[in-house]
């Protein structure tokens, strides 16, 4: 999602900001721009489409300080006029997030005679800044944020100040110190290679940054220190890929993620406390969005088997508006890859306010959700760049497996380690990934079908295919097929049937029979040799996956279907790393 990079230092800002914007590209965006300050003048360049479109314009952007932005439109179409930065007299700003009261503010400013050049909610910020300024950029920005409702990360330039100011509420901002100068960014990956150390701003902090100095103020404008730590992570952008696409690289890291997550939880010092909380819980509520929610579906099954109390998986965007009832004995487990997902954060806070104990499961240790949680469980996937989540889902599943087997933790870790070996055997080059991807690409719609946990995997496999190939797809329980969906089955529709549980396999075979008798296309993905043997010759494709115990089969089946989605995108000529209209780390509500 939208990104910010800002710089004040000794080198030409345009080149540094451009490089920073390239590092932020993976988050998904529709336009990009930057402002630099040189010789007391601000120069702004912005373009719709890729960051590369800015390259020919950079020669005009002078100066050693500036702000840059990749926009993911929320208000106003994705066009050059709406791209950030937005200027007003000697001021320029970039904004991540949404200003909920922008219409009122805009009306007020128009009545005062201001002209607006974009349809965005963000442009009011720069107008207000111009009107509030009376000699101190940080104080003016603080006054402006006092008038805003919504969420923001803002970076601001003023033509007579050789530096920039930043503010945050609800959207992350990190400050970085490096040899070439000082930085601000919305994401640590944009600082890799630029800054050696960084700090995370707290809610409502304001910072004033020059080449020499970083000053941070809290929400009451009192000077505060925020702890600096080393910048970690891999370089994003083309350099970090080392593979045809990030999606392929990251699916290839599924096994490594399982092992790293097992190792981290093996040495987790608060395991007993967590188990005691879960054992005495009156209810466990799991919440997340998108793929993280799909991981919660599997987590809910595993936890309910172990702990016996009611366990409910809730979509975070729904739970925040219509929260489930919680008590002081309820444990809420909030799952977010980035730890910044706005809906998940809000849902988690709502449940915590209701009394629940909040455990977060996240891949980013310094993220917003970790700061509001009673306990943090790490997903050790490493930086995930592809917009479509793959290895982080596998890591989330590993966390759920481990916390749902406290009595047999060591043997569960041994099991996951051997399942990780099987996951490593799967490749996108394999014949079946290609054949099933071809069937998907040639179909009008694709249904992913399963029972029990295979259904949960079906839901995630369907999301993955939709995200990167734009083929209509849905995940559904095999038992539901006859309650409506069979009406859609014909030779142009593919059903991918996942079968990994010997106990319900025959019921799934019944579903296959019903589809075949309506001349629907069928691909079977199974870990059971007998199913492959009986269905192999009768369906369009049958992928026999490595045999693993049913309760851990999701690691294998989900990986296989991630590879299918990846190949389907390639067959359709799409870039799986940058799906249209989607963004990584969804920090707007
Ligand atoms: N709401 C702002 C806009 O639509 C900012 C969106 C973003 O975070 O990129 O321009």
Short mmCIF file of N, CA, C and O in Angstrom, two decimals, residues 63-180:
data_model
loop_
_atom_site.label_atom_id
_atom_site.label_comp_id
_atom_site.label_asym_id
_atom_site.label_seq_id
_atom_site.Cartn_x
_atom_site.Cartn_y
_atom_site.Cartn_z
N UNK A 63 18.48 19.92 -5.15
CA UNK A 63 18.48 20.03 -3.70
C UNK A 63 18.78 18.73 -2.98
O UNK A 63 18.71 17.65 -3.58
N UNK A 64 19.13 18.86 -1.71
CA UNK A 64 19.57 17.71 -0.92
C UNK A 64 18.54 17.32 0.13
O UNK A 64 18.86 16.69 1.13
N UNK A 65 17.29 17.72 -0.10
CA UNK A 65 16.26 17.31 0.85
C UNK A 65 14.94 17.19 0.10
O UNK A 65 14.72 17.91 -0.89
N UNK A 66 14.09 16.24 0.50
CA UNK A 66 12.84 16.08 -0.24
C UNK A 66 11.96 14.98 0.34
O UNK A 66 12.34 14.28 1.29
N UNK A 67 10.78 14.85 -0.27
CA UNK A 67 9.79 13.85 0.16
C UNK A 67 9.25 13.12 -1.07
O UNK A 67 9.12 13.73 -2.13
N UNK A 68 8.98 11.83 -0.94
CA UNK A 68 8.47 11.05 -2.08
C UNK A 68 7.31 10.17 -1.66
O UNK A 68 7.16 9.84 -0.46
N UNK A 69 6.53 9.73 -2.64
CA UNK A 69 5.28 9.02 -2.31
C UNK A 69 4.89 8.06 -3.42
O UNK A 69 5.03 8.36 -4.61
N UNK A 70 4.41 6.89 -3.02
CA UNK A 70 3.67 6.04 -3.97
C UNK A 70 2.23 6.02 -3.46
O UNK A 70 2.00 5.75 -2.27
N UNK A 71 1.29 6.34 -4.34
CA UNK A 71 -0.11 6.49 -3.92
C UNK A 71 -0.92 5.24 -4.23
O UNK A 71 -0.75 4.65 -5.31
N UNK A 72 -1.80 4.91 -3.34
CA UNK A 72 -2.82 3.88 -3.59
C UNK A 72 -4.14 4.59 -3.31
O UNK A 72 -4.52 4.82 -2.17
N UNK A 73 -4.79 5.00 -4.39
CA UNK A 73 -5.90 5.96 -4.29
C UNK A 73 -7.00 5.49 -3.36
O UNK A 73 -7.45 4.36 -3.44
N UNK A 74 -7.42 6.39 -2.47
CA UNK A 74 -8.66 6.14 -1.73
C UNK A 74 -9.71 7.17 -2.10
O UNK A 74 -10.89 6.87 -2.15
N UNK A 75 -9.29 8.41 -2.35
CA UNK A 75 -10.23 9.49 -2.70
C UNK A 75 -9.75 10.14 -3.99
O UNK A 75 -8.73 10.82 -3.99
N UNK A 76 -10.52 9.96 -5.04
CA UNK A 76 -10.12 10.56 -6.32
C UNK A 76 -9.40 9.53 -7.17
O UNK A 76 -8.65 8.70 -6.67
N UNK A 77 -9.67 9.60 -8.47
CA UNK A 77 -9.14 8.57 -9.38
C UNK A 77 -7.61 8.58 -9.39
O UNK A 77 -6.97 9.53 -8.94
N UNK A 78 -7.06 7.50 -9.96
CA UNK A 78 -5.61 7.37 -10.04
C UNK A 78 -5.09 8.15 -11.24
O UNK A 78 -4.90 7.59 -12.31
N UNK A 79 -4.90 9.45 -11.08
CA UNK A 79 -4.39 10.28 -12.18
C UNK A 79 -3.25 11.14 -11.69
O UNK A 79 -2.99 11.21 -10.48
N UNK A 80 -2.56 11.83 -12.62
CA UNK A 80 -1.39 12.63 -12.22
C UNK A 80 -1.76 13.75 -11.26
O UNK A 80 -1.02 14.06 -10.33
N UNK A 81 -2.93 14.39 -11.47
CA UNK A 81 -3.30 15.52 -10.61
C UNK A 81 -3.51 15.06 -9.17
O UNK A 81 -3.24 15.80 -8.22
N UNK A 82 -3.99 13.83 -9.01
CA UNK A 82 -4.24 13.33 -7.65
C UNK A 82 -3.00 12.71 -7.01
O UNK A 82 -3.01 12.41 -5.81
N UNK A 83 -1.97 12.46 -7.83
CA UNK A 83 -0.74 11.89 -7.27
C UNK A 83 -0.17 12.88 -6.27
O UNK A 83 -0.38 14.08 -6.37
N UNK A 84 0.58 12.35 -5.28
CA UNK A 84 1.22 13.22 -4.29
C UNK A 84 2.64 13.49 -4.79
O UNK A 84 3.15 12.71 -5.59
N UNK A 85 3.34 14.50 -4.35
CA UNK A 85 3.00 15.49 -3.34
C UNK A 85 1.97 16.50 -3.82
O UNK A 85 1.78 16.69 -5.02
N UNK A 86 1.34 17.17 -2.82
CA UNK A 86 0.46 18.29 -3.11
C UNK A 86 1.10 19.56 -2.56
O UNK A 86 1.67 19.54 -1.46
N UNK A 87 1.01 20.62 -3.35
CA UNK A 87 1.66 21.88 -2.95
C UNK A 87 0.62 22.95 -2.61
O UNK A 87 -0.50 22.93 -3.13
N UNK A 88 1.06 23.89 -1.79
CA UNK A 88 0.26 25.09 -1.50
C UNK A 88 1.27 26.17 -1.15
O UNK A 88 1.96 26.05 -0.13
N UNK A 89 1.45 27.13 -2.00
CA UNK A 89 2.48 28.16 -1.79
C UNK A 89 3.84 27.50 -1.59
O UNK A 89 4.21 26.60 -2.35
N UNK A 90 4.56 27.86 -0.53
CA UNK A 90 5.90 27.29 -0.31
C UNK A 90 5.89 25.95 0.43
O UNK A 90 6.92 25.56 0.98
N UNK A 91 4.75 25.27 0.49
CA UNK A 91 4.66 24.01 1.23
C UNK A 91 4.35 22.85 0.27
O UNK A 91 3.69 23.04 -0.75
N UNK A 92 4.80 21.67 0.67
CA UNK A 92 4.49 20.47 -0.10
C UNK A 92 4.33 19.32 0.88
O UNK A 92 5.09 19.23 1.85
N UNK A 93 3.34 18.45 0.65
CA UNK A 93 3.16 17.31 1.56
C UNK A 93 2.88 16.02 0.79
O UNK A 93 2.40 16.03 -0.34
N UNK A 94 3.21 14.90 1.46
CA UNK A 94 2.73 13.59 1.01
C UNK A 94 1.98 12.97 2.18
O UNK A 94 2.30 13.25 3.34
N UNK A 95 1.02 12.14 1.86
CA UNK A 95 0.14 11.59 2.91
C UNK A 95 -0.21 10.14 2.59
O UNK A 95 -0.61 9.82 1.48
N UNK A 96 -0.06 9.28 3.58
CA UNK A 96 -0.61 7.92 3.52
C UNK A 96 -1.80 7.87 4.45
O UNK A 96 -1.70 8.35 5.59
N UNK A 97 -2.89 7.27 4.02
CA UNK A 97 -4.04 7.10 4.90
C UNK A 97 -5.27 7.80 4.35
O UNK A 97 -5.41 7.97 3.14
N UNK A 98 -6.16 8.18 5.24
CA UNK A 98 -7.43 8.80 4.82
C UNK A 98 -7.82 9.88 5.80
O UNK A 98 -7.72 9.68 7.02
N UNK A 99 -8.30 11.00 5.28
CA UNK A 99 -8.80 12.08 6.14
C UNK A 99 -10.33 12.03 6.08
O UNK A 99 -10.93 12.33 5.05
N UNK A 100 -10.92 11.62 7.18
CA UNK A 100 -12.37 11.36 7.16
C UNK A 100 -13.19 12.65 7.11
O UNK A 100 -14.29 12.66 6.57
N UNK A 101 -12.66 13.74 7.66
CA UNK A 101 -13.43 14.99 7.66
C UNK A 101 -12.93 15.97 6.58
O UNK A 101 -13.05 17.18 6.73
N UNK A 102 -12.36 15.41 5.51
CA UNK A 102 -11.78 16.30 4.50
C UNK A 102 -12.83 17.18 3.80
O UNK A 102 -12.55 18.33 3.46
N UNK A 103 -14.06 16.65 3.66
CA UNK A 103 -15.06 17.43 2.90
C UNK A 103 -15.40 18.73 3.64
O UNK A 103 -15.44 19.81 3.05
N UNK A 104 -15.59 18.60 4.97
CA UNK A 104 -15.87 19.82 5.76
C UNK A 104 -14.70 20.80 5.68
O UNK A 104 -14.89 22.01 5.50
N UNK A 105 -13.48 20.26 5.85
CA UNK A 105 -12.30 21.13 5.85
C UNK A 105 -12.14 21.81 4.49
O UNK A 105 -11.82 23.00 4.39
N UNK A 106 -12.41 21.06 3.45
CA UNK A 106 -12.26 21.61 2.12
C UNK A 106 -13.27 22.74 1.90
O UNK A 106 -12.92 23.80 1.37
N UNK A 107 -14.50 22.50 2.35
CA UNK A 107 -15.54 23.53 2.18
C UNK A 107 -15.13 24.80 2.92
O UNK A 107 -15.28 25.92 2.41
N UNK A 108 -14.57 24.60 4.11
CA UNK A 108 -14.13 25.75 4.92
C UNK A 108 -13.03 26.52 4.18
O UNK A 108 -13.05 27.76 4.11
N UNK A 109 -12.08 25.79 3.60
CA UNK A 109 -10.95 26.43 2.92
C UNK A 109 -11.39 27.11 1.61
O UNK A 109 -10.90 28.18 1.26
N UNK A 110 -12.33 26.47 0.92
CA UNK A 110 -12.85 27.07 -0.31
C UNK A 110 -13.55 28.40 0.02
O UNK A 110 -13.38 29.41 -0.65
N UNK A 111 -14.29 28.38 1.15
CA UNK A 111 -14.98 29.62 1.57
C UNK A 111 -13.97 30.73 1.86
O UNK A 111 -14.27 31.91 1.72
N UNK A 112 -12.75 30.31 2.26
CA UNK A 112 -11.71 31.31 2.54
C UNK A 112 -10.98 31.75 1.25
O UNK A 112 -10.05 32.53 1.30
N UNK A 113 -11.37 31.12 0.15
CA UNK A 113 -10.80 31.54 -1.14
C UNK A 113 -9.75 30.60 -1.71
O UNK A 113 -9.15 30.89 -2.75
N UNK A 114 -9.50 29.42 -1.07
CA UNK A 114 -8.48 28.51 -1.59
C UNK A 114 -8.99 27.77 -2.83
O UNK A 114 -10.15 27.36 -2.88
N UNK A 115 -8.09 27.56 -3.78
CA UNK A 115 -8.43 26.74 -4.95
C UNK A 115 -7.77 25.37 -4.77
O UNK A 115 -6.65 25.27 -4.28
N UNK A 116 -8.49 24.32 -5.16
CA UNK A 116 -7.96 22.95 -5.04
C UNK A 116 -7.67 22.38 -6.42
O UNK A 116 -8.39 22.65 -7.38
N UNK A 117 -6.61 21.58 -6.50
CA UNK A 117 -6.19 21.05 -7.80
C UNK A 117 -6.34 19.55 -7.91
O UNK A 117 -5.98 18.95 -8.90
N UNK A 118 -6.82 18.91 -6.83
CA UNK A 118 -6.98 17.45 -6.89
C UNK A 118 -8.32 17.09 -6.27
O UNK A 118 -8.97 17.92 -5.64
N UNK A 119 -8.68 15.82 -6.45
CA UNK A 119 -9.91 15.32 -5.81
C UNK A 119 -9.58 14.62 -4.50
O UNK A 119 -10.44 14.00 -3.89
N UNK A 120 -8.32 14.66 -4.07
CA UNK A 120 -7.93 13.86 -2.90
C UNK A 120 -8.41 14.46 -1.59
O UNK A 120 -8.64 15.67 -1.49
N UNK A 121 -8.46 13.60 -0.60
CA UNK A 121 -8.69 14.05 0.77
C UNK A 121 -7.43 14.71 1.33
O UNK A 121 -7.49 15.51 2.27
N UNK A 122 -6.28 14.38 0.75
CA UNK A 122 -4.98 14.81 1.31
C UNK A 122 -4.70 16.29 1.09
O UNK A 122 -3.96 16.89 1.86
N UNK A 123 -5.23 16.86 0.03
CA UNK A 123 -4.82 18.22 -0.33
C UNK A 123 -5.17 19.23 0.77
O UNK A 123 -4.48 20.23 0.95
N UNK A 124 -6.22 18.95 1.55
CA UNK A 124 -6.56 19.89 2.64
C UNK A 124 -5.40 20.05 3.62
O UNK A 124 -5.23 21.10 4.23
N UNK A 125 -4.59 18.99 3.75
CA UNK A 125 -3.50 19.03 4.76
C UNK A 125 -2.53 20.15 4.43
O UNK A 125 -2.13 20.93 5.29
N UNK A 126 -2.17 20.27 3.15
CA UNK A 126 -1.15 21.26 2.80
C UNK A 126 -1.73 22.68 2.89
O UNK A 126 -1.04 23.62 3.27
N UNK A 127 -3.01 22.82 2.59
CA UNK A 127 -3.64 24.14 2.74
C UNK A 127 -3.65 24.55 4.21
O UNK A 127 -3.31 25.68 4.56
N UNK A 128 -4.04 23.61 5.06
CA UNK A 128 -4.08 23.92 6.49
C UNK A 128 -2.68 24.25 7.00
O UNK A 128 -2.49 25.16 7.80
N UNK A 129 -1.69 23.51 6.48
CA UNK A 129 -0.30 23.75 6.92
C UNK A 129 0.12 25.18 6.58
O UNK A 129 0.71 25.89 7.40
N UNK A 130 -0.20 25.59 5.36
CA UNK A 130 0.13 26.96 4.94
C UNK A 130 -0.52 27.99 5.85
O UNK A 130 0.06 29.01 6.20
N UNK A 131 -1.73 27.69 6.26
CA UNK A 131 -2.46 28.67 7.07
C UNK A 131 -2.02 28.64 8.54
O UNK A 131 -2.10 29.64 9.24
N UNK A 132 -1.56 27.48 9.02
CA UNK A 132 -1.15 27.37 10.43
C UNK A 132 0.28 27.84 10.66
O UNK A 132 0.68 28.13 11.78
N UNK A 133 1.08 27.86 9.61
CA UNK A 133 2.52 28.10 9.80
C UNK A 133 2.79 29.51 10.32
O UNK A 133 2.32 30.49 9.77
N UNK A 134 3.59 29.56 11.41
CA UNK A 134 4.02 30.88 11.86
C UNK A 134 5.44 30.77 12.41
O UNK A 134 5.72 31.16 13.52
N UNK A 135 6.31 30.14 11.61
CA UNK A 135 7.73 30.14 11.96
C UNK A 135 8.26 28.80 12.44
O UNK A 135 9.46 28.63 12.57
N UNK A 136 7.37 27.78 12.69
CA UNK A 136 7.86 26.49 13.20
C UNK A 136 7.09 25.38 12.49
O UNK A 136 5.89 25.20 12.71
N UNK A 137 7.81 24.65 11.62
CA UNK A 137 7.13 23.64 10.79
C UNK A 137 6.51 22.53 11.64
O UNK A 137 5.39 22.09 11.38
N UNK A 138 7.25 22.07 12.66
CA UNK A 138 6.73 20.97 13.50
C UNK A 138 5.46 21.43 14.23
O UNK A 138 4.46 20.70 14.29
N UNK A 139 5.49 22.65 14.77
CA UNK A 139 4.32 23.15 15.51
C UNK A 139 3.14 23.31 14.56
O UNK A 139 1.98 23.00 14.92
N UNK A 140 3.40 23.75 13.34
CA UNK A 140 2.31 23.92 12.38
C UNK A 140 1.70 22.56 12.03
O UNK A 140 0.47 22.40 11.98
N UNK A 141 2.57 21.56 11.83
CA UNK A 141 2.07 20.23 11.47
C UNK A 141 1.24 19.66 12.64
O UNK A 141 0.20 19.02 12.44
N UNK A 142 1.71 19.91 13.84
CA UNK A 142 0.97 19.45 15.02
C UNK A 142 -0.42 20.10 15.06
O UNK A 142 -1.44 19.44 15.29
N UNK A 143 -0.45 21.39 14.79
CA UNK A 143 -1.74 22.10 14.80
C UNK A 143 -2.66 21.54 13.72
O UNK A 143 -3.86 21.36 13.93
N UNK A 144 -2.09 21.23 12.55
CA UNK A 144 -2.91 20.68 11.45
C UNK A 144 -3.50 19.34 11.87
O UNK A 144 -4.70 19.09 11.68
N UNK A 145 -2.66 18.48 12.44
CA UNK A 145 -3.17 17.13 12.77
C UNK A 145 -4.28 17.22 13.83
O UNK A 145 -5.15 16.35 13.87
N UNK A 146 -4.23 18.28 14.63
CA UNK A 146 -5.30 18.49 15.62
C UNK A 146 -6.65 18.72 14.95
O UNK A 146 -7.69 18.54 15.59
N UNK A 147 -6.65 19.09 13.69
CA UNK A 147 -7.91 19.34 13.00
C UNK A 147 -8.39 18.16 12.15
O UNK A 147 -9.46 18.18 11.58
N UNK A 148 -7.52 17.13 12.06
CA UNK A 148 -7.85 16.01 11.16
C UNK A 148 -8.52 14.87 11.91
O UNK A 148 -8.18 14.60 13.07
N UNK A 149 -9.42 14.18 11.19
CA UNK A 149 -9.95 12.90 11.69
C UNK A 149 -9.56 11.84 10.67
O UNK A 149 -9.60 12.12 9.47
N UNK A 150 -9.20 10.65 11.14
CA UNK A 150 -8.84 9.59 10.20
C UNK A 150 -7.50 9.02 10.55
O UNK A 150 -7.15 8.90 11.73
N UNK A 151 -6.71 8.64 9.55
CA UNK A 151 -5.39 8.09 9.82
C UNK A 151 -4.40 8.68 8.84
O UNK A 151 -4.75 9.00 7.70
N UNK A 152 -3.18 8.83 9.29
CA UNK A 152 -2.19 9.48 8.44
C UNK A 152 -0.75 9.15 8.82
O UNK A 152 -0.44 8.91 9.97
N UNK A 153 0.07 9.14 7.79
CA UNK A 153 1.51 9.36 7.91
C UNK A 153 1.71 10.53 6.95
O UNK A 153 1.27 10.46 5.80
N UNK A 154 2.33 11.60 7.45
CA UNK A 154 2.49 12.80 6.62
C UNK A 154 3.96 13.20 6.64
O UNK A 154 4.60 13.15 7.69
N UNK A 155 4.49 13.56 5.47
CA UNK A 155 5.81 14.21 5.44
C UNK A 155 5.61 15.55 4.74
O UNK A 155 4.89 15.64 3.73
N UNK A 156 6.23 16.60 5.32
CA UNK A 156 5.99 17.96 4.81
C UNK A 156 7.30 18.70 4.59
O UNK A 156 8.24 18.57 5.38
N UNK A 157 7.32 19.50 3.52
CA UNK A 157 8.47 20.35 3.19
C UNK A 157 8.02 21.80 3.22
O UNK A 157 6.88 22.11 2.83
N UNK A 158 8.93 22.67 3.60
CA UNK A 158 8.67 24.12 3.55
C UNK A 158 9.89 24.76 2.90
O UNK A 158 11.04 24.45 3.27
N UNK A 159 9.66 25.64 1.97
CA UNK A 159 10.74 26.16 1.12
C UNK A 159 11.86 26.85 1.91
O UNK A 159 13.00 26.89 1.46
N UNK A 160 11.57 27.36 3.09
CA UNK A 160 12.62 28.06 3.85
C UNK A 160 13.18 27.23 5.00
O UNK A 160 13.78 27.78 5.92
N UNK A 161 12.95 25.93 4.96
CA UNK A 161 13.49 25.07 6.03
C UNK A 161 14.21 23.90 5.38
O UNK A 161 13.60 23.12 4.63
N UNK A 162 15.49 23.77 5.70
CA UNK A 162 16.28 22.75 5.01
C UNK A 162 16.14 21.40 5.71
O UNK A 162 17.07 20.91 6.36
N UNK A 163 15.00 20.81 5.60
CA UNK A 163 14.70 19.54 6.24
C UNK A 163 13.24 19.22 5.97
O UNK A 163 12.65 19.76 5.03
N UNK A 164 12.66 18.33 6.79
CA UNK A 164 11.24 18.02 6.60
C UNK A 164 10.64 17.69 7.96
O UNK A 164 11.38 17.42 8.93
N UNK A 165 9.31 17.69 8.02
CA UNK A 165 8.62 17.29 9.25
C UNK A 165 7.74 16.10 8.93
O UNK A 165 7.27 15.95 7.79
N UNK A 166 7.52 15.24 9.92
CA UNK A 166 6.61 14.10 9.72
C UNK A 166 5.65 13.99 10.89
O UNK A 166 5.95 14.46 12.00
N UNK A 167 4.51 13.37 10.62
CA UNK A 167 3.51 13.14 11.67
C UNK A 167 2.87 11.79 11.41
O UNK A 167 2.83 11.34 10.24
N UNK A 168 2.39 11.14 12.46
CA UNK A 168 1.69 9.88 12.24
C UNK A 168 0.51 9.69 13.19
O UNK A 168 0.55 10.12 14.34
N UNK A 169 -0.51 9.07 12.67
CA UNK A 169 -1.58 8.46 13.48
C UNK A 169 -2.17 7.33 12.65
O UNK A 169 -2.66 7.56 11.55
N UNK A 170 -2.05 6.13 13.15
CA UNK A 170 -2.67 4.99 12.47
C UNK A 170 -1.88 4.43 11.30
O UNK A 170 -2.12 3.31 10.88
N UNK A 171 -0.95 5.18 10.73
CA UNK A 171 -0.12 4.68 9.63
C UNK A 171 1.33 4.77 10.09
O UNK A 171 1.72 5.78 10.68
N UNK A 172 2.13 3.73 9.80
CA UNK A 172 3.48 3.71 10.37
C UNK A 172 4.44 4.73 9.76
O UNK A 172 4.35 5.06 8.58
N UNK A 173 5.37 5.23 10.60
CA UNK A 173 6.50 6.04 10.12
C UNK A 173 7.74 5.61 10.90
O UNK A 173 7.68 5.50 12.13
N UNK A 174 8.83 5.38 10.17
CA UNK A 174 10.11 5.10 10.82
C UNK A 174 11.07 6.22 10.44
O UNK A 174 11.01 6.75 9.33
N UNK A 175 11.97 6.56 11.36
CA UNK A 175 13.02 7.52 11.04
C UNK A 175 14.33 6.75 10.94
O UNK A 175 14.55 5.81 11.72
N UNK A 176 15.19 7.14 10.00
CA UNK A 176 16.45 6.42 9.81
C UNK A 176 17.64 7.35 9.86
O UNK A 176 17.56 8.49 9.38
N UNK A 177 18.74 6.86 10.45
CA UNK A 177 20.01 7.60 10.43
C UNK A 177 20.99 6.84 9.57
O UNK A 177 21.18 5.64 9.78
N UNK A 178 21.61 7.55 8.62
CA UNK A 178 22.57 6.86 7.75
C UNK A 178 23.76 7.74 7.45
O UNK A 178 23.80 8.90 7.85
N UNK A 179 24.73 7.17 6.74
CA UNK A 179 25.94 7.93 6.41
C UNK A 179 25.64 9.08 5.45
O UNK A 179 26.30 10.09 5.47
N UNK A 180 24.61 8.88 4.61
CA UNK A 180 24.33 9.93 3.62
C UNK A 180 23.36 10.98 4.15
O UNK A 180 23.07 11.95 3.47
#
